């Protein structure tokens, strides 16, 4: 299961993408503005980003540049936008997007591209199970950490780092 952030200002489009991703076995979080996305991105971890180009307070390209400057990880980014010129596609890819889809998109192609991006980036979709290290136990399916059987209160980011 991948944790996917969707930055899309159209609530219907965002809800549809989120539904498809959940049906594909992934967890998704929707953001309607760049500010809300950036706030969450500082606190949470995601395996993949889906970004629209045209946003109310910023552009998807600006957000993409911010992501690439903010983190050293090579988190995969899928642009899903109505901008369909060859120049726009090239520009997004040259500025750090890993893939580009022109709206309207379909469920099968969207899920196939998400899976391909995860595979190419080395994100392990099958990272379920339990990890143990000494007195610590990490249940990856439930995102629960314990020490000597006692639960440890961790934020999502702390859990993933641990």
GROMACS .gro file of C-alpha atoms in nm:
model
  162
    1UNK     CA    1   0.000   0.000   0.000
    2UNK     CA    2   0.135   0.337  -0.102
    3UNK     CA    3   0.062   0.661   0.082
    4UNK     CA    4  -0.028   0.908  -0.189
    5UNK     CA    5  -0.083   1.283  -0.160
    6UNK     CA    6  -0.319   1.439  -0.414
    7UNK     CA    7  -0.286   1.813  -0.477
    8UNK     CA    8  -0.593   1.901  -0.682
    9UNK     CA    9  -0.818   2.205  -0.640
   10UNK     CA   10  -1.122   2.048  -0.811
   11UNK     CA   11  -1.300   1.857  -0.530
   12UNK     CA   12  -1.475   1.619  -0.771
   13UNK     CA   13  -1.153   1.531  -0.954
   14UNK     CA   14  -0.969   1.490  -0.625
   15UNK     CA   15  -1.240   1.263  -0.482
   16UNK     CA   16  -1.242   1.051  -0.798
   17UNK     CA   17  -0.864   1.007  -0.796
   18UNK     CA   18  -0.874   0.924  -0.427
   19UNK     CA   19  -1.148   0.665  -0.481
   20UNK     CA   20  -0.952   0.497  -0.761
   21UNK     CA   21  -0.637   0.487  -0.552
   22UNK     CA   22  -0.820   0.339  -0.252
   23UNK     CA   23  -0.979   0.078  -0.479
   24UNK     CA   24  -0.626   0.003  -0.601
   25UNK     CA   25  -0.520  -0.070  -0.242
   26UNK     CA   26  -0.352   0.262  -0.164
   27UNK     CA   27  -0.408   0.528   0.099
   28UNK     CA   28  -0.457   0.882  -0.025
   29UNK     CA   29  -0.478   1.225   0.131
   30UNK     CA   30  -0.637   1.510  -0.063
   31UNK     CA   31  -0.523   1.872  -0.059
   32UNK     CA   32  -0.702   2.160  -0.232
   33UNK     CA   33  -0.429   2.421  -0.198
   34UNK     CA   34  -0.053   2.434  -0.219
   35UNK     CA   35  -0.037   2.577   0.132
   36UNK     CA   36  -0.231   2.288   0.285
   37UNK     CA   37  -0.018   2.040   0.094
   38UNK     CA   38   0.310   2.203   0.198
   39UNK     CA   39   0.201   2.216   0.562
   40UNK     CA   40   0.122   1.843   0.560
   41UNK     CA   41   0.433   1.754   0.358
   42UNK     CA   42   0.652   1.899   0.634
   43UNK     CA   43   0.484   1.673   0.894
   44UNK     CA   44   0.391   1.356   0.708
   45UNK     CA   45   0.555   1.120   0.467
   46UNK     CA   46   0.419   1.012   0.133
   47UNK     CA   47   0.533   0.750  -0.114
   48UNK     CA   48   0.403   0.929  -0.424
   49UNK     CA   49   0.257   1.268  -0.517
   50UNK     CA   50  -0.019   1.344  -0.768
   51UNK     CA   51  -0.015   1.714  -0.857
   52UNK     CA   52  -0.236   1.930  -1.075
   53UNK     CA   53  -0.069   2.215  -1.261
   54UNK     CA   54  -0.332   2.485  -1.221
   55UNK     CA   55  -0.398   2.570  -0.857
   56UNK     CA   56  -0.559   2.877  -0.699
   57UNK     CA   57  -0.265   3.020  -0.501
   58UNK     CA   58   0.034   2.862  -0.671
   59UNK     CA   59   0.115   2.645  -0.969
   60UNK     CA   60   0.185   2.275  -0.955
   61UNK     CA   61   0.525   2.349  -1.107
   62UNK     CA   62   0.610   2.581  -0.816
   63UNK     CA   63   0.500   2.312  -0.570
   64UNK     CA   64   0.708   2.054  -0.756
   65UNK     CA   65   1.016   2.275  -0.735
   66UNK     CA   66   0.951   2.328  -0.364
   67UNK     CA   67   0.924   1.951  -0.308
   68UNK     CA   68   1.248   1.887  -0.494
   69UNK     CA   69   1.427   2.157  -0.290
   70UNK     CA   70   1.272   2.054   0.043
   71UNK     CA   71   1.353   1.685   0.043
   72UNK     CA   72   1.652   1.482  -0.063
   73UNK     CA   73   1.435   1.182  -0.143
   74UNK     CA   74   1.335   1.121  -0.499
   75UNK     CA   75   0.965   1.085  -0.424
   76UNK     CA   76   0.783   1.010  -0.750
   77UNK     CA   77   0.556   1.284  -0.883
   78UNK     CA   78   0.273   1.226  -1.129
   79UNK     CA   79   0.129   1.539  -1.291
   80UNK     CA   80  -0.241   1.507  -1.376
   81UNK     CA   81  -0.358   1.820  -1.556
   82UNK     CA   82  -0.562   1.955  -1.844
   83UNK     CA   83  -0.255   2.127  -1.992
   84UNK     CA   84  -0.183   1.916  -2.297
   85UNK     CA   85   0.075   2.099  -2.506
   86UNK     CA   86   0.400   1.923  -2.581
   87UNK     CA   87   0.582   2.224  -2.438
   88UNK     CA   88   0.396   2.192  -2.105
   89UNK     CA   89   0.467   1.820  -2.080
   90UNK     CA   90   0.837   1.871  -2.150
   91UNK     CA   91   0.852   2.162  -1.906
   92UNK     CA   92   0.698   1.960  -1.622
   93UNK     CA   93   0.925   1.661  -1.686
   94UNK     CA   94   1.234   1.883  -1.704
   95UNK     CA   95   1.135   2.044  -1.373
   96UNK     CA   96   1.114   1.719  -1.181
   97UNK     CA   97   0.789   1.542  -1.268
   98UNK     CA   98   0.832   1.169  -1.319
   99UNK     CA   99   0.522   1.117  -1.532
  100UNK     CA  100   0.247   1.328  -1.688
  101UNK     CA  101  -0.117   1.253  -1.764
  102UNK     CA  102  -0.363   1.476  -1.947
  103UNK     CA  103  -0.720   1.498  -1.816
  104UNK     CA  104  -0.956   1.332  -1.851
  105UNK     CA  105  -0.779   1.032  -1.703
  106UNK     CA  106  -0.908   0.678  -1.659
  107UNK     CA  107  -0.888   0.446  -1.362
  108UNK     CA  108  -0.685   0.164  -1.529
  109UNK     CA  109  -0.422   0.397  -1.675
  110UNK     CA  110  -0.393   0.598  -1.353
  111UNK     CA  111  -0.340   0.286  -1.142
  112UNK     CA  112  -0.095   0.140  -1.395
  113UNK     CA  113   0.113   0.459  -1.393
  114UNK     CA  114   0.112   0.473  -1.011
  115UNK     CA  115   0.232   0.113  -1.000
  116UNK     CA  116   0.500   0.182  -1.262
  117UNK     CA  117   0.624   0.491  -1.075
  118UNK     CA  118   0.641   0.295  -0.751
  119UNK     CA  119   0.834   0.016  -0.920
  120UNK     CA  120   1.081   0.250  -1.093
  121UNK     CA  121   1.142   0.456  -0.781
  122UNK     CA  122   1.202   0.153  -0.561
  123UNK     CA  123   0.900   0.218  -0.340
  124UNK     CA  124   0.805  -0.120  -0.200
  125UNK     CA  125   0.429  -0.164  -0.236
  126UNK     CA  126   0.447  -0.489  -0.048
  127UNK     CA  127   0.612  -0.350   0.262
  128UNK     CA  128   0.366  -0.508   0.498
  129UNK     CA  129   0.450  -0.713   0.800
  130UNK     CA  130   0.635  -0.675   1.123
  131UNK     CA  131   0.991  -0.564   1.189
  132UNK     CA  132   1.165  -0.640   1.516
  133UNK     CA  133   1.485  -0.490   1.652
  134UNK     CA  134   1.577  -0.587   2.005
  135UNK     CA  135   1.299  -0.476   2.237
  136UNK     CA  136   1.125  -0.280   1.958
  137UNK     CA  137   0.851  -0.412   1.732
  138UNK     CA  138   0.709  -0.223   1.431
  139UNK     CA  139   0.379  -0.337   1.280
  140UNK     CA  140   0.394  -0.187   0.932
  141UNK     CA  141   0.033  -0.276   0.848
  142UNK     CA  142  -0.107  -0.092   1.149
  143UNK     CA  143   0.171   0.170   1.191
  144UNK     CA  144   0.213   0.072   1.555
  145UNK     CA  145   0.542   0.068   1.743
  146UNK     CA  146   0.594  -0.109   2.073
  147UNK     CA  147   0.881  -0.143   2.317
  148UNK     CA  148   0.875  -0.454   2.534
  149UNK     CA  149   0.510  -0.494   2.437
  150UNK     CA  150   0.411  -0.141   2.543
  151UNK     CA  151   0.283   0.096   2.270
  152UNK     CA  152   0.500   0.394   2.182
  153UNK     CA  153   0.323   0.716   2.082
  154UNK     CA  154   0.478   0.828   1.752
  155UNK     CA  155   0.366   1.062   1.479
  156UNK     CA  156   0.342   0.908   1.136
  157UNK     CA  157   0.671   1.065   1.030
  158UNK     CA  158   0.846   0.942   1.348
  159UNK     CA  159   0.712   0.592   1.286
  160UNK     CA  160   0.840   0.586   0.927
  161UNK     CA  161   1.178   0.721   1.034
  162UNK     CA  162   1.204   0.465   1.311
   0.00000   0.00000   0.00000
